[in-house]
Amino acid sequence: MAVKALKHYQFPAADTQDKFHGNQLVYVGWDKHLFFCAPFAFCLPPNTRFGDLCDKVLPQAFSAHPEWSQVDLSKAVWKKSGQPWQPDMNKTLAELGIGHKEALRFETPGLNGIQGSCS
Amino acid sequence: MQIDLRTVSIKPVRQTFDHIARRFGDKPASRYQEGTYDLQQTDIFHYRPLWDPEHVLFDQKRTQVVMKDWYALKDPRQYYYGSYTIARARQQDAAESNFDMVEERGLVDTVPSNLKQIALALLVPLRHVEWGGNMNNSYISAYGYGTAITQPCLYHAMDHLGIAQYLTRIGLVLGGPEALDTAKDAWMNDPRWQEMRRLVEDVLVTQDWFELFVAQNLVLEGLYHPMFFDRLDDQFTANGATAISMMTRFMTEWYAESSKWVDAQIKVAAAESAANKEIISGWVQKYRDRAVKALAPLAEVAFGDQAGAVMGDVVADFNSRCAKLGLAI
Amino acid sequence: MSTVFIAFQANEESRPIIEAVLADNPHAVLHESPAMVKIDAEGKLVIKRESIEERIGRDFDLQELQINLITISGHLDEDDDEFTLAWKN
Amino acid sequence: MDMQATKKKLGLKEKYAHMTRGLDWETTYQSMDKVFPQAAFEGIKIHDWDKWEDPFRLTMDAYWKYQAEKERKLYAVLDAFAQNNGHLGVTDARYINALKLFLTGISPLEYVAHRGFAAAGRNFPGVGPRVACLMQSLDEVRHAQTQIHALSNYNKHYNGFHDFKHMIERVWYLSVPKSFFDDAFSAGPFEWMIAIGFSFEYVLTNLLFVPFMSGAAYNGDMGTVTVGFSAQSDEARHMTLGLECIKFMLEQDPDNLPIVQKWIDKWAWRGTRVLTLVGMMMDYMLPKRVMSWKEAWEIYFEQNGGALFNDLARYGIKVPECLSQAAIDKEHISHQAWATFYQYSGAADFHTWMPTDEEMDWLSAKYPNTFDKYYRPRFTHWREEAEKGNRFYNSTLPMLCQVCQIPMLFTEPDDPTQICYRESEYQGEKYHTCSDGCKHIFDNEPDKYIQAWLPVHQIYQGNCFPEGTDPTAEGFNPLAEVLKWYHVEHGRDNLDFEGSEDQKNFAAWRGMATKNV
């Protein structure tokens, strides 16, 4: 719907990809693990290999959780924009069609957070 | 356990907020300073206003006047809300006793009828001019830049509302509710008021808020307040209409106080740069000439054949005031 | 019927006002919190100038209520004699 | 004299009518459209501004008189509080952190409210609402200043109060309240009245000023309490203005209903989201608690707001749909927010901590359906880790909601174990929101919300480092540089309460007061 304004009202989006110096944003959330209060935002080159995201980037963010050591991301159940999705660890974000500001989530069946509280 | 906290002598970690300390050093700051400086946001705004997409919410570009630091425009009275309302409450208390005295003692009946007619013809329609003053100052308070000037402009706006209401009471005391209708009719239709109304309406649609400040607070007030609440007031007192002077005491005191604040703003802004001086001087000339023209027929009602001389005096005083403020007019 | 309410700062000036409100509105319920007194009433609550004046022994302007008022709920109607809060249905 | 006897003193209503009505006029030398350029663009139709009712009929002289009386009392309390080291009388120095959030997150909004109401007070073509708005504008500058003056004394003794003006424009969580007010002030005058006059003042500020301030009293802070209650006494006028404004729009033209309903839906939700911060202040930051957030919500929002919506039903106004989610959220949001601030305490301007056992028991009793099941295990774990010297600080930036700007911490209405993700696309770009309510707001006005200055994205764009910082230099620590840009002093203003300078100073000063040395 159009904004009702007194004069012409159109402004560029504040967060388009060109403003991130060659990088893009990707969000990643670990479902049923509210220990981390919200999904994370990462700023990465589009040619980042998905495997590198999993092996090098995500551990820094998630390793404070006592269950992280049991997580095998290659067996995680992924969603992209809320839809079931299967990543290929050898492909890059760009090749996998993970665009700027894509939201990814993963579930780790069998791991239910601290004392099963989904924390 | 009883704790006697008063006996504790502790050394503060800091004396004031950092944004105050950056301006004045880390020493105890006044309530005016902490309640004024840098209160308005300046840097980051989320959305452009729907009502003015060309600017951000608080934008220095809404006037042609340029200041390196808008907080140079401080209020010599150092009014923050508390000190402002307490000062006005004291004045309204005095005004209230004056109105009570006039009403309870029936002092209006002692006013010579020709003077009563002048008061009805001039002071009561003037409430609409005051209302314009309220609107213009609320505009500045909304769209001006920097709390140092936008804050006192709101106080000034409310003062104008207060004065409009005192003028209304004068109308009610002198002529009852009908006096207000008569005055409104004069404001809308009497040829003697039309130049004034045209000027007020033209000022109402002025976009540049500093221009508005100059037109309203320096020029318009600088001419009609001395004329009505000083010269005309002298005439009331000299000729047995002290009752009216009693009811306008608030305005006389108020103008003496607030014009000093207006002067401080103009002086600092004009001294900032040659460009500011030129712009402000130009505005003064433009509005002064129109205001003089608008006041001429009203001066005749007030002063009869003395009108020209009185107007001449008022304008001469105004010109010398502007010269002292560093304007070239 | 919905509840209206009014709350005052708990202090000496509010005391006679609260007494007057409770006397004039038998259906009103008093709740005391730290530093605050809240009065709830089904449907309607009326504060009468006269009742307050009886208790303080001087003239009272209902606009003086504002000095110690904390909050209200309901539509307000105020004249020289009464300050009324009500929901219209 | 006979004249005197027959001249009846004018009643309040009559007097007020003379004092305001008729001051304005239909302009003819300039068109009314030009004098009031903002009156029509939002689509609200007003046929007769004289139908406006002014419930509080304050003339300026009465305003000055009563407000000056309030100010005299208030500043007497503040002076006494400062002279007697009143800050040492609070129950527990943890409490002071709630005040930091108040000064950095709320007082600057009072200031924007002042400017916004000055604008509304200029822009409405009716004299009644204009005068009421201007008085409110004046009250709002009062609130900003009295809060600053009350907290000025805390600033002298505690960290985190020191640079509130700088922080409101920059710090990540302060963009939540700031963007709320920016959103309202950038809207037209009628929407502003719904946003602030109605939703914020009528529906929401009671929750901030009444139970929270009563809590401040319970925690021994008479300075703040006096400011809070004294401010709220003005709110009684403001709420009445907000309610009157909404009734007026609805009565003037049936075409106004859908516009007003859309604004009510939007602002009820915007406000509810901002109140998340207040919920956390009540449940976690007041060492002695008067009532839980949930109880406060039930009394001041559900009962009071419910009465209001019942009343507005006769105009066809429906209870905003999003509020059914709020009824579920009331059991969760204070805990979710505190968990967020606890883990991002490294980037905050106040201290956090984990509740004690006794406090957790209170939370279980107040939140029997949720606290033990979802939150106690997490909090106990964090506390144990902290005791082992392993205090959890999250240093990866969170994903934010495009509209409310809160990290995406809220859970699905039907599943409190699952983060709620909502996604929209506009002009080929993806936008994420935390709830149906926020998504709806985005989808209604995408051109507005795509401009949002989202703190996390701005950090990644490199816009949040001190001038002259070189992000390519060796050893560049982005988070440290962001804190410097915020003017948050690492190790002093942020991190856990345990071990903080505030904690040490308070204990030492209290020790001086209770011992003979």
Short mmCIF file of N, CA and C in Angstrom, two decimals, chain D residues 351-449:
data_model
loop_
_atom_site.label_atom_id
_atom_site.label_comp_id
_atom_site.label_asym_id
_atom_site.label_seq_id
_atom_site.Cartn_x
_atom_site.Cartn_y
_atom_site.Cartn_z
N HIS D 351 23.70 -2.42 33.83
CA HIS D 351 24.12 -3.74 34.28
C HIS D 351 22.95 -4.70 34.34
N THR D 352 23.27 -5.98 34.20
CA THR D 352 22.22 -7.00 34.34
C THR D 352 22.72 -8.05 35.32
N TRP D 353 21.86 -8.98 35.65
CA TRP D 353 22.19 -10.02 36.62
C TRP D 353 21.15 -11.12 36.49
N MET D 354 21.45 -12.25 37.09
CA MET D 354 20.45 -13.31 37.14
C MET D 354 19.71 -13.21 38.47
N PRO D 355 18.41 -13.47 38.45
CA PRO D 355 17.64 -13.37 39.70
C PRO D 355 18.13 -14.37 40.75
N THR D 356 17.96 -14.01 42.02
CA THR D 356 18.29 -14.93 43.12
C THR D 356 17.23 -16.03 43.18
N ASP D 357 17.46 -17.03 44.02
CA ASP D 357 16.47 -18.11 44.18
C ASP D 357 15.14 -17.55 44.64
N GLU D 358 15.23 -16.64 45.59
CA GLU D 358 14.01 -16.06 46.13
C GLU D 358 13.24 -15.32 45.04
N GLU D 359 13.98 -14.61 44.20
CA GLU D 359 13.34 -13.87 43.11
C GLU D 359 12.75 -14.83 42.08
N MET D 360 13.46 -15.93 41.85
CA MET D 360 12.92 -16.91 40.90
C MET D 360 11.65 -17.54 41.45
N ASP D 361 11.60 -17.73 42.77
CA ASP D 361 10.38 -18.29 43.36
C ASP D 361 9.21 -17.32 43.19
N TRP D 362 9.51 -16.05 43.35
CA TRP D 362 8.46 -15.04 43.13
C TRP D 362 7.98 -15.09 41.67
N LEU D 363 8.93 -15.20 40.76
CA LEU D 363 8.56 -15.27 39.33
C LEU D 363 7.73 -16.52 39.04
N SER D 364 8.09 -17.65 39.67
CA SER D 364 7.29 -18.88 39.45
C SER D 364 5.88 -18.69 39.97
N ALA D 365 5.78 -18.02 41.12
CA ALA D 365 4.45 -17.84 41.70
C ALA D 365 3.61 -16.91 40.83
N LYS D 366 4.25 -15.90 40.26
CA LYS D 366 3.51 -14.94 39.44
C LYS D 366 3.26 -15.48 38.03
N TYR D 367 4.14 -16.35 37.57
CA TYR D 367 4.00 -16.90 36.21
C TYR D 367 3.98 -18.43 36.28
N PRO D 368 2.94 -18.98 36.92
CA PRO D 368 2.93 -20.43 37.13
C PRO D 368 2.91 -21.23 35.83
N ASN D 369 2.39 -20.63 34.76
CA ASN D 369 2.29 -21.39 33.50
C ASN D 369 3.58 -21.42 32.71
N THR D 370 4.47 -20.46 32.98
CA THR D 370 5.60 -20.34 32.06
C THR D 370 6.97 -20.33 32.70
N PHE D 371 7.10 -19.73 33.88
CA PHE D 371 8.45 -19.45 34.34
C PHE D 371 9.28 -20.71 34.57
N ASP D 372 8.74 -21.65 35.33
CA ASP D 372 9.53 -22.85 35.63
C ASP D 372 9.77 -23.69 34.40
N LYS D 373 8.77 -23.70 33.54
CA LYS D 373 8.85 -24.58 32.37
C LYS D 373 9.85 -24.05 31.33
N TYR D 374 9.80 -22.77 31.05
CA TYR D 374 10.61 -22.26 29.94
C TYR D 374 11.83 -21.45 30.36
N TYR D 375 11.76 -20.79 31.49
CA TYR D 375 12.81 -19.81 31.78
C TYR D 375 13.73 -20.18 32.93
N ARG D 376 13.20 -20.85 33.95
CA ARG D 376 14.05 -21.13 35.10
C ARG D 376 15.27 -21.99 34.73
N PRO D 377 15.10 -23.03 33.90
CA PRO D 377 16.30 -23.84 33.58
C PRO D 377 17.41 -23.01 32.93
N ARG D 378 17.02 -22.13 32.03
CA ARG D 378 17.99 -21.30 31.34
C ARG D 378 18.69 -20.37 32.33
N PHE D 379 17.90 -19.74 33.17
CA PHE D 379 18.46 -18.76 34.10
C PHE D 379 19.35 -19.43 35.14
N THR D 380 18.92 -20.61 35.60
CA THR D 380 19.72 -21.34 36.58
C THR D 380 21.06 -21.74 35.95
N HIS D 381 20.99 -22.20 34.74
CA HIS D 381 22.22 -22.58 34.03
C HIS D 381 23.17 -21.39 33.92
N TRP D 382 22.63 -20.27 33.52
CA TRP D 382 23.50 -19.08 33.36
C TRP D 382 24.11 -18.67 34.69
N ARG D 383 23.32 -18.78 35.75
CA ARG D 383 23.83 -18.37 37.05
C ARG D 383 24.94 -19.30 37.49
N GLU D 384 24.72 -20.59 37.26
CA GLU D 384 25.77 -21.55 37.64
C GLU D 384 27.04 -21.32 36.85
N GLU D 385 26.87 -21.05 35.57
CA GLU D 385 28.05 -20.78 34.73
C GLU D 385 28.78 -19.53 35.24
N ALA D 386 28.03 -18.52 35.60
CA ALA D 386 28.64 -17.27 36.08
C ALA D 386 29.40 -17.55 37.38
N GLU D 387 28.81 -18.37 38.23
CA GLU D 387 29.49 -18.70 39.49
C GLU D 387 30.79 -19.43 39.23
N LYS D 388 30.84 -20.15 38.12
CA LYS D 388 32.08 -20.85 37.77
C LYS D 388 33.05 -19.92 37.04
N GLY D 389 32.70 -18.67 36.95
CA GLY D 389 33.58 -17.71 36.27
C GLY D 389 33.37 -17.69 34.78
N ASN D 390 32.23 -18.19 34.35
CA ASN D 390 31.98 -18.35 32.92
C ASN D 390 30.71 -17.59 32.51
N ARG D 391 30.63 -16.33 32.92
CA ARG D 391 29.42 -15.53 32.69
C ARG D 391 29.17 -15.43 31.18
N PHE D 392 27.95 -15.72 30.76
CA PHE D 392 27.64 -15.77 29.33
C PHE D 392 27.41 -14.37 28.75
N TYR D 393 28.28 -14.00 27.83
CA TYR D 393 28.08 -12.78 27.06
C TYR D 393 27.99 -13.15 25.60
N ASN D 394 26.92 -12.81 24.98
CA ASN D 394 26.74 -13.09 23.57
C ASN D 394 27.38 -11.96 22.78
N SER D 395 28.29 -12.30 21.86
CA SER D 395 28.95 -11.22 21.14
C SER D 395 28.69 -11.27 19.63
N THR D 396 27.71 -12.09 19.23
CA THR D 396 27.32 -12.09 17.82
C THR D 396 26.04 -11.26 17.69
N LEU D 397 26.00 -10.42 16.67
CA LEU D 397 24.87 -9.50 16.57
C LEU D 397 23.57 -10.23 16.22
N PRO D 398 22.47 -9.81 16.82
CA PRO D 398 21.19 -10.47 16.57
C PRO D 398 20.47 -9.92 15.34
N MET D 399 19.54 -10.71 14.86
CA MET D 399 18.64 -10.28 13.79
C MET D 399 17.55 -9.42 14.42
N LEU D 400 17.22 -8.30 13.76
CA LEU D 400 16.23 -7.38 14.32
C LEU D 400 14.95 -7.38 13.52
N CYS D 401 13.87 -7.01 14.17
CA CYS D 401 12.60 -6.81 13.47
C CYS D 401 12.67 -5.47 12.73
N GLN D 402 12.24 -5.48 11.49
CA GLN D 402 12.31 -4.27 10.66
C GLN D 402 11.41 -3.15 11.19
N VAL D 403 10.39 -3.50 11.93
CA VAL D 403 9.44 -2.47 12.37
C VAL D 403 9.72 -2.04 13.82
N CYS D 404 9.61 -2.97 14.77
CA CYS D 404 9.80 -2.55 16.18
C CYS D 404 11.27 -2.46 16.54
N GLN D 405 12.13 -3.07 15.73
CA GLN D 405 13.58 -3.01 15.90
C GLN D 405 14.09 -3.78 17.11
N ILE D 406 13.22 -4.54 17.75
CA ILE D 406 13.64 -5.40 18.86
C ILE D 406 14.28 -6.64 18.22
N PRO D 407 15.35 -7.19 18.83
CA PRO D 407 15.86 -8.45 18.30
C PRO D 407 14.71 -9.46 18.18
N MET D 408 14.82 -10.36 17.26
CA MET D 408 13.72 -11.29 16.96
C MET D 408 13.62 -12.31 18.09
N LEU D 409 13.21 -11.86 19.24
CA LEU D 409 13.21 -12.71 20.43
C LEU D 409 11.84 -13.26 20.77
N PHE D 410 10.82 -12.82 20.06
CA PHE D 410 9.46 -13.23 20.42
C PHE D 410 9.13 -14.59 19.82
N THR D 411 8.28 -15.33 20.52
CA THR D 411 7.97 -16.68 20.07
C THR D 411 6.59 -16.73 19.41
N GLU D 412 6.37 -17.83 18.73
CA GLU D 412 5.09 -18.04 18.04
C GLU D 412 3.94 -18.02 19.04
N PRO D 413 2.80 -17.43 18.66
CA PRO D 413 1.68 -17.38 19.61
C PRO D 413 1.28 -18.77 20.11
N ASP D 414 1.41 -19.78 19.26
CA ASP D 414 0.97 -21.11 19.71
C ASP D 414 2.13 -22.01 20.11
N ASP D 415 3.35 -21.45 20.17
CA ASP D 415 4.48 -22.29 20.56
C ASP D 415 5.59 -21.44 21.19
N PRO D 416 5.62 -21.42 22.50
CA PRO D 416 6.61 -20.56 23.18
C PRO D 416 8.03 -21.09 23.08
N THR D 417 8.24 -22.18 22.35
CA THR D 417 9.61 -22.67 22.19
C THR D 417 10.16 -22.32 20.82
N GLN D 418 9.35 -21.67 20.01
CA GLN D 418 9.75 -21.41 18.63
C GLN D 418 9.75 -19.91 18.34
N ILE D 419 10.93 -19.40 17.91
CA ILE D 419 11.01 -17.99 17.50
C ILE D 419 10.03 -17.74 16.35
N CYS D 420 9.40 -16.61 16.40
CA CYS D 420 8.42 -16.25 15.38
C CYS D 420 9.12 -15.48 14.25
N TYR D 421 9.10 -16.06 13.06
CA TYR D 421 9.70 -15.39 11.89
C TYR D 421 8.58 -14.96 10.95
N ARG D 422 8.61 -13.73 10.50
CA ARG D 422 7.68 -13.31 9.45
C ARG D 422 8.51 -12.57 8.39
N GLU D 423 8.12 -12.76 7.13
CA GLU D 423 8.94 -12.22 6.06
C GLU D 423 8.06 -11.50 5.03
N SER D 424 8.53 -10.38 4.55
CA SER D 424 7.83 -9.68 3.46
C SER D 424 8.85 -9.39 2.37
N GLU D 425 8.34 -9.14 1.17
CA GLU D 425 9.23 -8.73 0.12
C GLU D 425 8.71 -7.43 -0.46
N TYR D 426 9.60 -6.47 -0.67
CA TYR D 426 9.16 -5.21 -1.27
C TYR D 426 10.25 -4.73 -2.22
N GLN D 427 9.87 -4.47 -3.43
CA GLN D 427 10.80 -4.03 -4.48
C GLN D 427 12.03 -4.92 -4.54
N GLY D 428 11.79 -6.24 -4.46
CA GLY D 428 12.87 -7.19 -4.64
C GLY D 428 13.75 -7.40 -3.42
N GLU D 429 13.40 -6.75 -2.33
CA GLU D 429 14.24 -6.83 -1.13
C GLU D 429 13.46 -7.55 -0.02
N LYS D 430 14.18 -8.37 0.76
CA LYS D 430 13.51 -9.09 1.86
C LYS D 430 13.49 -8.27 3.14
N TYR D 431 12.39 -8.36 3.86
CA TYR D 431 12.28 -7.67 5.15
C TYR D 431 11.69 -8.65 6.17
N HIS D 432 12.26 -8.61 7.38
CA HIS D 432 11.85 -9.57 8.41
C HIS D 432 11.20 -8.87 9.58
N THR D 433 10.16 -9.50 10.09
CA THR D 433 9.46 -8.92 11.24
C THR D 433 9.24 -10.00 12.29
N CYS D 434 8.94 -9.55 13.50
CA CYS D 434 8.91 -10.44 14.66
C CYS D 434 7.54 -11.02 14.94
N SER D 435 6.54 -10.57 14.19
CA SER D 435 5.17 -10.95 14.56
C SER D 435 4.22 -10.58 13.43
N ASP D 436 3.02 -11.11 13.52
CA ASP D 436 2.01 -10.72 12.53
C ASP D 436 1.73 -9.23 12.63
N GLY D 437 1.71 -8.73 13.87
CA GLY D 437 1.44 -7.31 14.08
C GLY D 437 2.44 -6.43 13.35
N CYS D 438 3.73 -6.72 13.54
CA CYS D 438 4.75 -5.90 12.89
C CYS D 438 4.77 -6.11 11.38
N LYS D 439 4.51 -7.34 10.95
CA LYS D 439 4.48 -7.59 9.51
C LYS D 439 3.36 -6.78 8.84
N HIS D 440 2.25 -6.76 9.51
CA HIS D 440 1.10 -6.03 9.00
C HIS D 440 1.42 -4.53 8.85
N ILE D 441 2.10 -4.01 9.85
CA ILE D 441 2.48 -2.60 9.82
C ILE D 441 3.44 -2.33 8.66
N PHE D 442 4.39 -3.23 8.49
CA PHE D 442 5.34 -3.08 7.39
C PHE D 442 4.60 -3.11 6.05
N ASP D 443 3.75 -4.10 5.89
CA ASP D 443 3.09 -4.28 4.60
C ASP D 443 2.16 -3.11 4.26
N ASN D 444 1.63 -2.45 5.28
CA ASN D 444 0.77 -1.29 5.03
C ASN D 444 1.53 -0.08 4.52
N GLU D 445 2.76 0.10 5.00
CA GLU D 445 3.52 1.29 4.63
C GLU D 445 4.99 0.95 4.40
N PRO D 446 5.25 0.09 3.43
CA PRO D 446 6.66 -0.32 3.23
C PRO D 446 7.57 0.87 2.93
N ASP D 447 7.05 1.87 2.24
CA ASP D 447 7.92 2.99 1.87
C ASP D 447 8.48 3.72 3.09
N LYS D 448 7.76 3.58 4.18
CA LYS D 448 8.26 4.20 5.40
C LYS D 448 9.31 3.30 6.06
N TYR D 449 8.98 2.05 6.22
CA TYR D 449 9.83 1.18 7.06
C TYR D 449 11.11 0.71 6.38
#
